[in-house]
mmCIF file of C-alpha atoms and ligand atoms in Angstrom:
data_model
loop_
_atom_site.group_PDB
_atom_site.id
_atom_site.type_symbol
_atom_site.label_atom_id
_atom_site.label_comp_id
_atom_site.label_asym_id
_atom_site.label_seq_id
_atom_site.Cartn_x
_atom_site.Cartn_y
_atom_site.Cartn_z
ATOM 1 C CA UNK A 177 -9.591 -62.397 -3.576
ATOM 2 C CA UNK A 178 -6.987 -59.027 -2.505
ATOM 3 C CA UNK A 179 -6.785 -58.694 1.133
ATOM 4 C CA UNK A 180 -4.028 -56.857 3.024
ATOM 5 C CA UNK A 181 -4.426 -55.125 6.712
ATOM 6 C CA UNK A 182 -1.072 -53.189 5.115
ATOM 7 C CA UNK A 183 -1.574 -49.436 7.321
ATOM 8 C CA UNK A 184 -0.743 -49.046 2.680
ATOM 9 C CA UNK A 185 -4.524 -49.154 2.642
ATOM 10 C CA UNK A 186 -6.398 -45.856 2.838
ATOM 11 C CA UNK A 187 -8.393 -45.019 6.033
ATOM 12 C CA UNK A 188 -11.624 -42.434 6.428
ATOM 13 C CA UNK A 189 -12.617 -42.255 10.262
ATOM 14 C CA UNK A 190 -16.714 -41.489 10.280
ATOM 15 C CA UNK A 191 -16.549 -40.389 15.369
ATOM 16 C CA UNK A 192 -18.889 -38.892 16.946
ATOM 17 C CA UNK A 193 -21.714 -39.062 19.284
ATOM 18 C CA UNK A 194 -25.118 -41.802 20.069
ATOM 19 C CA UNK A 195 -27.290 -40.824 16.393
ATOM 20 C CA UNK A 196 -25.220 -37.681 14.919
ATOM 21 C CA UNK A 197 -25.659 -38.673 10.941
ATOM 22 C CA UNK A 198 -22.055 -41.721 11.697
ATOM 23 C CA UNK A 199 -24.088 -44.603 9.305
ATOM 24 C CA UNK A 200 -25.636 -42.759 6.968
ATOM 25 C CA UNK A 201 -22.569 -40.132 5.767
ATOM 26 C CA UNK A 202 -20.383 -43.335 6.436
ATOM 27 C CA UNK A 203 -22.260 -45.318 4.283
ATOM 28 C CA UNK A 204 -22.635 -42.379 1.309
ATOM 29 C CA UNK A 205 -19.224 -42.456 1.184
ATOM 30 C CA UNK A 206 -17.843 -45.649 1.440
ATOM 31 C CA UNK A 207 -20.398 -46.345 -1.419
ATOM 32 C CA UNK A 208 -18.917 -42.643 -3.694
ATOM 33 C CA UNK A 209 -14.944 -43.731 -2.785
ATOM 34 C CA UNK A 210 -15.711 -46.604 -3.945
ATOM 35 C CA UNK A 211 -14.241 -48.331 -0.311
ATOM 36 C CA UNK A 212 -15.525 -51.065 1.994
ATOM 37 C CA UNK A 213 -17.276 -50.085 5.117
ATOM 38 C CA UNK A 214 -16.609 -51.054 8.980
ATOM 39 C CA UNK A 215 -19.569 -49.786 11.903
ATOM 40 C CA UNK A 216 -18.014 -50.501 14.549
ATOM 41 C CA UNK A 217 -20.732 -50.014 17.126
ATOM 42 C CA UNK A 218 -22.011 -53.874 15.343
ATOM 43 C CA UNK A 219 -19.363 -55.296 17.529
ATOM 44 C CA UNK A 220 -20.127 -53.352 20.896
ATOM 45 C CA UNK A 221 -23.829 -53.660 19.873
ATOM 46 C CA UNK A 222 -22.942 -57.131 19.544
ATOM 47 C CA UNK A 223 -21.480 -58.785 23.150
ATOM 48 C CA UNK A 224 -24.115 -56.134 25.089
ATOM 49 C CA UNK A 225 -26.485 -58.585 23.145
ATOM 50 C CA UNK A 226 -25.364 -61.361 23.974
ATOM 51 C CA UNK A 227 -25.176 -60.323 27.152
ATOM 52 C CA UNK A 228 -28.665 -60.101 27.513
ATOM 53 C CA UNK A 229 -29.583 -63.138 26.399
ATOM 54 C CA UNK A 230 -27.388 -65.738 28.009
ATOM 55 C CA UNK A 231 -27.705 -63.310 31.159
ATOM 56 C CA UNK A 232 -24.587 -62.966 31.199
ATOM 57 C CA UNK A 233 -24.372 -59.365 34.196
ATOM 58 C CA UNK A 234 -22.792 -56.080 32.864
ATOM 59 C CA UNK A 235 -21.498 -56.240 35.060
ATOM 60 C CA UNK A 236 -18.917 -58.957 35.462
ATOM 61 C CA UNK A 237 -16.900 -57.946 33.397
ATOM 62 C CA UNK A 238 -14.543 -61.207 32.796
ATOM 63 C CA UNK A 239 -17.868 -63.024 31.570
ATOM 64 C CA UNK A 240 -18.188 -60.174 28.753
ATOM 65 C CA UNK A 241 -14.094 -60.328 27.953
ATOM 66 C CA UNK A 242 -14.604 -63.941 27.303
ATOM 67 C CA UNK A 243 -18.481 -62.715 25.009
ATOM 68 C CA UNK A 244 -16.116 -60.227 23.227
ATOM 69 C CA UNK A 245 -13.433 -63.379 22.245
ATOM 70 C CA UNK A 246 -15.564 -65.481 21.447
ATOM 71 C CA UNK A 247 -17.918 -63.292 19.219
ATOM 72 C CA UNK A 248 -18.094 -64.707 15.358
ATOM 73 C CA UNK A 249 -19.952 -62.070 13.577
ATOM 74 C CA UNK A 250 -21.182 -63.204 9.436
ATOM 75 C CA UNK A 251 -21.550 -59.816 7.731
ATOM 76 C CA UNK A 252 -24.124 -60.641 5.088
ATOM 77 C CA UNK A 253 -23.913 -57.114 3.244
ATOM 78 C CA UNK A 254 -26.469 -55.273 5.643
ATOM 79 C CA UNK A 255 -27.599 -58.865 7.307
ATOM 80 C CA UNK A 256 -25.347 -58.520 10.322
ATOM 81 C CA UNK A 257 -24.998 -63.134 12.103
ATOM 82 C CA UNK A 258 -24.281 -63.906 15.153
ATOM 83 C CA UNK A 259 -24.149 -68.024 16.740
ATOM 84 C CA UNK A 260 -26.763 -69.065 13.863
ATOM 85 C CA UNK A 261 -29.723 -66.336 14.286
ATOM 86 C CA UNK A 262 -30.158 -62.972 11.843
ATOM 87 C CA UNK A 263 -29.002 -60.332 14.626
ATOM 88 C CA UNK A 264 -30.012 -56.738 12.308
ATOM 89 C CA UNK A 265 -32.328 -55.257 13.469
ATOM 90 C CA UNK A 266 -32.398 -56.691 17.301
ATOM 91 C CA UNK A 267 -28.496 -54.926 17.026
ATOM 92 C CA UNK A 268 -30.174 -51.662 16.552
ATOM 93 C CA UNK A 269 -32.643 -51.675 19.392
ATOM 94 C CA UNK A 270 -32.456 -48.943 21.872
ATOM 95 C CA UNK A 271 -31.679 -51.382 24.738
ATOM 96 C CA UNK A 272 -28.705 -52.344 23.174
ATOM 97 C CA UNK A 273 -27.481 -49.482 22.313
ATOM 98 C CA UNK A 274 -27.372 -48.580 25.761
ATOM 99 C CA UNK A 275 -25.877 -52.306 27.094
ATOM 100 C CA UNK A 276 -23.387 -51.510 24.521
ATOM 101 C CA UNK A 277 -21.623 -48.329 25.857
ATOM 102 C CA UNK A 278 -21.580 -50.052 29.258
ATOM 103 C CA UNK A 279 -20.136 -53.002 27.304
ATOM 104 C CA UNK A 280 -17.854 -50.631 25.752
ATOM 105 C CA UNK A 281 -16.421 -48.174 28.870
ATOM 106 C CA UNK A 282 -13.839 -52.158 29.266
ATOM 107 C CA UNK A 283 -10.670 -51.857 28.751
ATOM 108 C CA UNK A 284 -11.234 -56.114 27.945
ATOM 109 C CA UNK A 285 -13.491 -55.599 25.841
ATOM 110 C CA UNK A 286 -12.572 -53.119 23.484
ATOM 111 C CA UNK A 287 -8.986 -54.409 23.429
ATOM 112 C CA UNK A 288 -10.665 -57.919 22.921
ATOM 113 C CA UNK A 289 -12.746 -56.242 19.491
ATOM 114 C CA UNK A 290 -9.854 -54.206 18.244
ATOM 115 C CA UNK A 291 -8.556 -57.121 15.923
ATOM 116 C CA UNK A 292 -11.784 -57.808 13.807
ATOM 117 C CA UNK A 293 -12.562 -53.361 13.337
ATOM 118 C CA UNK A 294 -8.509 -53.555 12.273
ATOM 119 C CA UNK A 295 -9.350 -56.687 10.715
ATOM 120 C CA UNK A 296 -12.138 -54.788 7.821
ATOM 121 C CA UNK A 297 -9.020 -53.187 5.984
ATOM 122 C CA UNK A 298 -8.905 -53.791 2.929
ATOM 123 C CA UNK A 299 -8.146 -52.541 -0.602
ATOM 124 C CA UNK A 300 -8.749 -50.490 -2.379
ATOM 125 C CA UNK A 301 -10.179 -48.454 1.095
ATOM 126 C CA UNK A 302 -11.937 -47.840 4.460
ATOM 127 C CA UNK A 303 -14.650 -46.662 5.366
ATOM 128 C CA UNK A 304 -14.722 -47.067 10.057
ATOM 129 C CA UNK A 305 -17.733 -45.524 12.370
ATOM 130 C CA UNK A 306 -17.643 -45.453 15.782
ATOM 131 C CA UNK A 307 -16.851 -43.068 18.679
ATOM 132 C CA UNK A 308 -12.540 -44.182 19.167
ATOM 133 C CA UNK A 309 -11.275 -44.711 15.061
ATOM 134 C CA UNK A 310 -9.534 -41.819 13.960
ATOM 135 C CA UNK A 311 -8.158 -41.892 18.167
ATOM 136 C CA UNK A 312 -7.843 -45.539 18.624
ATOM 137 C CA UNK A 313 -8.424 -48.132 15.915
ATOM 138 C CA UNK A 314 -6.564 -45.927 12.647
ATOM 139 C CA UNK A 315 -4.556 -43.405 14.497
ATOM 140 C CA UNK A 316 -2.880 -43.542 10.688
ATOM 141 C CA UNK A 317 -6.145 -42.824 8.660
ATOM 142 C CA UNK A 318 -5.197 -40.437 5.412
ATOM 143 C CA UNK A 319 -9.173 -38.248 6.575
ATOM 144 C CA UNK A 320 -10.383 -37.351 9.682
ATOM 145 C CA UNK A 321 -13.892 -36.917 10.308
ATOM 146 C CA UNK A 322 -15.862 -35.958 13.456
ATOM 147 C CA UNK A 323 -18.802 -35.175 13.728
ATOM 148 C CA UNK A 324 -21.602 -33.818 16.048
ATOM 149 C CA UNK A 325 -25.148 -32.280 15.338
ATOM 150 C CA UNK A 326 -27.407 -30.302 19.218
ATOM 151 C CA UNK A 327 -28.877 -33.870 21.053
ATOM 152 C CA UNK A 328 -32.408 -32.756 20.387
ATOM 153 C CA UNK A 329 -31.585 -32.860 16.442
ATOM 154 C CA UNK A 330 -30.364 -37.125 16.824
ATOM 155 C CA UNK A 331 -33.192 -37.937 18.922
ATOM 156 C CA UNK A 332 -35.844 -37.161 16.286
ATOM 157 C CA UNK A 333 -33.024 -38.607 13.457
ATOM 158 C CA UNK A 334 -33.028 -41.133 15.857
ATOM 159 C CA UNK A 335 -37.252 -42.037 16.631
ATOM 160 C CA UNK A 336 -37.389 -41.457 12.547
ATOM 161 C CA UNK A 337 -35.155 -44.688 11.429
ATOM 162 C CA UNK A 338 -36.712 -46.807 14.550
ATOM 163 C CA UNK A 339 -39.813 -45.651 13.338
ATOM 164 C CA UNK A 340 -39.385 -46.317 9.841
ATOM 165 C CA UNK A 341 -37.953 -49.672 10.639
ATOM 166 C CA UNK A 342 -40.311 -50.431 12.474
ATOM 167 C CA UNK A 343 -39.281 -50.801 15.816
ATOM 168 C CA UNK A 344 -40.276 -49.529 18.836
ATOM 169 C CA UNK A 345 -39.577 -45.631 20.063
ATOM 170 C CA UNK A 346 -40.681 -42.305 22.385
ATOM 171 C CA UNK A 347 -39.738 -39.274 22.258
ATOM 172 C CA UNK A 348 -38.174 -38.572 25.567
ATOM 173 C CA UNK A 349 -37.653 -41.802 27.072
ATOM 174 C CA UNK A 350 -34.559 -41.504 23.818
ATOM 175 C CA UNK A 351 -32.970 -38.287 24.585
ATOM 176 C CA UNK A 352 -32.919 -39.480 28.125
ATOM 177 C CA UNK A 353 -30.851 -42.642 27.120
ATOM 178 C CA UNK A 354 -28.996 -40.752 24.345
ATOM 179 C CA UNK A 355 -27.539 -38.305 26.907
ATOM 180 C CA UNK A 356 -26.732 -40.738 29.397
ATOM 181 C CA UNK A 357 -24.867 -42.069 26.164
ATOM 182 C CA UNK A 358 -23.094 -38.858 25.973
ATOM 183 C CA UNK A 359 -21.594 -38.499 29.041
ATOM 184 C CA UNK A 360 -20.776 -42.511 29.007
ATOM 185 C CA UNK A 361 -19.130 -42.697 25.776
ATOM 186 C CA UNK A 362 -17.153 -39.007 26.129
ATOM 187 C CA UNK A 363 -16.633 -39.326 29.749
ATOM 188 C CA UNK A 364 -14.950 -43.111 30.712
ATOM 189 C CA UNK A 365 -11.513 -43.379 30.770
ATOM 190 C CA UNK A 366 -10.937 -46.036 27.971
ATOM 191 C CA UNK A 367 -11.400 -44.908 24.348
ATOM 192 C CA UNK A 368 -13.214 -41.938 25.320
ATOM 193 C CA UNK A 369 -15.155 -40.514 22.170
ATOM 194 C CA UNK A 370 -12.605 -37.502 21.022
ATOM 195 C CA UNK A 371 -12.679 -35.581 18.706
ATOM 196 C CA UNK A 372 -8.577 -36.903 16.472
ATOM 197 C CA UNK A 373 -6.537 -33.694 16.236
ATOM 198 C CA UNK A 374 -6.326 -32.540 12.946
ATOM 199 C CA UNK A 375 -9.603 -34.088 12.590
ATOM 200 C CA UNK A 376 -12.226 -32.218 10.140
ATOM 201 C CA UNK A 377 -15.419 -31.018 12.582
ATOM 202 C CA UNK A 378 -18.692 -31.160 10.558
ATOM 203 C CA UNK A 379 -21.448 -29.869 12.979
ATOM 204 C CA UNK A 380 -24.537 -31.711 11.750
ATOM 205 C CA UNK A 381 -27.844 -30.478 13.266
ATOM 206 C CA UNK A 382 -28.834 -28.125 10.691
ATOM 207 C CA UNK A 383 -27.388 -29.793 7.294
ATOM 208 C CA UNK A 384 -29.031 -32.371 5.711
ATOM 209 C CA UNK A 385 -27.638 -35.564 4.496
ATOM 210 C CA UNK A 386 -26.424 -34.110 1.663
ATOM 211 C CA UNK A 387 -25.123 -31.246 2.435
ATOM 212 C CA UNK A 388 -22.170 -33.674 5.083
ATOM 213 C CA UNK A 389 -21.661 -35.899 2.196
ATOM 214 C CA UNK A 390 -20.875 -32.625 -0.594
ATOM 215 C CA UNK A 391 -18.836 -31.309 2.192
ATOM 216 C CA UNK A 392 -17.255 -34.787 3.295
ATOM 217 C CA UNK A 393 -16.138 -35.730 0.581
ATOM 218 C CA UNK A 394 -14.397 -33.347 -0.608
ATOM 219 C CA UNK A 395 -12.330 -32.919 1.482
ATOM 220 C CA UNK A 396 -11.740 -36.952 1.423
ATOM 221 C CA UNK A 397 -10.846 -36.607 -2.288
ATOM 222 C CA UNK A 398 -8.484 -33.959 -2.051
ATOM 223 C CA UNK A 399 -6.731 -36.299 1.619
ATOM 224 C CA UNK A 400 -7.152 -38.696 -0.449
ATOM 225 C CA UNK A 401 -5.335 -37.022 -3.472
ATOM 226 C CA UNK A 402 -2.667 -34.455 -1.901
ATOM 227 C CA UNK A 403 -1.822 -37.892 0.145
ATOM 228 C CA UNK A 404 -1.288 -39.425 -3.191
ATOM 229 C CA UNK A 405 -3.445 -43.116 -2.049
HETATM 230 O O1 C5P B 232 -22.451 -46.348 17.100
HETATM 231 P P1 C5P B 232 -23.385 -46.904 17.741
HETATM 232 O O2 C5P B 232 -24.702 -46.749 18.270
HETATM 233 O O3 C5P B 232 -24.455 -48.410 17.295
HETATM 234 O O4 C5P B 232 -22.031 -47.674 19.236
HETATM 235 C C1 C5P B 232 -23.505 -48.668 20.433
HETATM 236 C C2 C5P B 232 -22.450 -47.822 21.447
HETATM 237 O O5 C5P B 232 -20.787 -48.996 20.597
HETATM 238 C C3 C5P B 232 -21.806 -46.792 21.039
HETATM 239 O O6 C5P B 232 -22.690 -46.043 22.300
HETATM 240 C C4 C5P B 232 -20.355 -46.546 22.326
HETATM 241 O O7 C5P B 232 -21.018 -46.518 23.774
HETATM 242 C C5 C5P B 232 -20.490 -48.296 21.735
HETATM 243 N N1 C5P B 232 -18.983 -47.732 20.243
HETATM 244 C C6 C5P B 232 -17.686 -47.557 21.504
HETATM 245 N N2 C5P B 232 -16.728 -47.521 20.360
HETATM 246 C C7 C5P B 232 -16.788 -47.384 18.996
HETATM 247 C C8 C5P B 232 -18.266 -48.083 18.724
HETATM 248 C C9 C5P B 232 -19.380 -47.997 19.054
HETATM 249 O O8 C5P B 232 -17.287 -48.160 22.232
HETATM 250 N N3 C5P B 232 -15.743 -47.853 17.825
#
């Protein structure tokens, strides 16, 4: 199997706020380009999940850093395994997203997770989604995309996703939690959510997923061609 973390391997980064459509776009781009996929939010969700599961307070920075250092996830297609448990659905719960956003504000946790994220860079290429993919984790990415959408639209999309997965959801709670997460993710001192310089910015509020994919794909193909990747 070919494996490399070399900077010569092309990376497409997709950053944006909660429920802006990053995951859908990342999966579509990865399939179209034949690239690997990194959902970086899963790492923060796993630390949040482990903290809640093992009773570690979200204020105990030292213990949270230890959890992040010791994280040994196994990815099998869409399935995520941690400590012998299959957690794909559990990690999607709204309370885990909130815990993830709290642990993600800690520099030590972010540093502990950096290497594992960079190890996802493998031939023939990677599509990575998150909050700091283009700014911190892969600053040399060949294509950088920043997507946004109005908060009402994002809450509706997340509500639909949770219901489809059979998970509990309440639209007004969602609106409040997403709003709080926006403030925390964009306002934190370390790796705050922001567009990387030169990123293609797409407001997806009035676009459906296929339109966003078409626009992003055209941009990536032309960038990959012009940089000869
Ligand atoms: O993208 P997702 O909703 O799964 O991310 C959960 C939380 O993890 C985010 O609200 C954010 O605080 C954090 N996160 C981050 N940096 C990333 C990905 C996610 O801080 N690259």
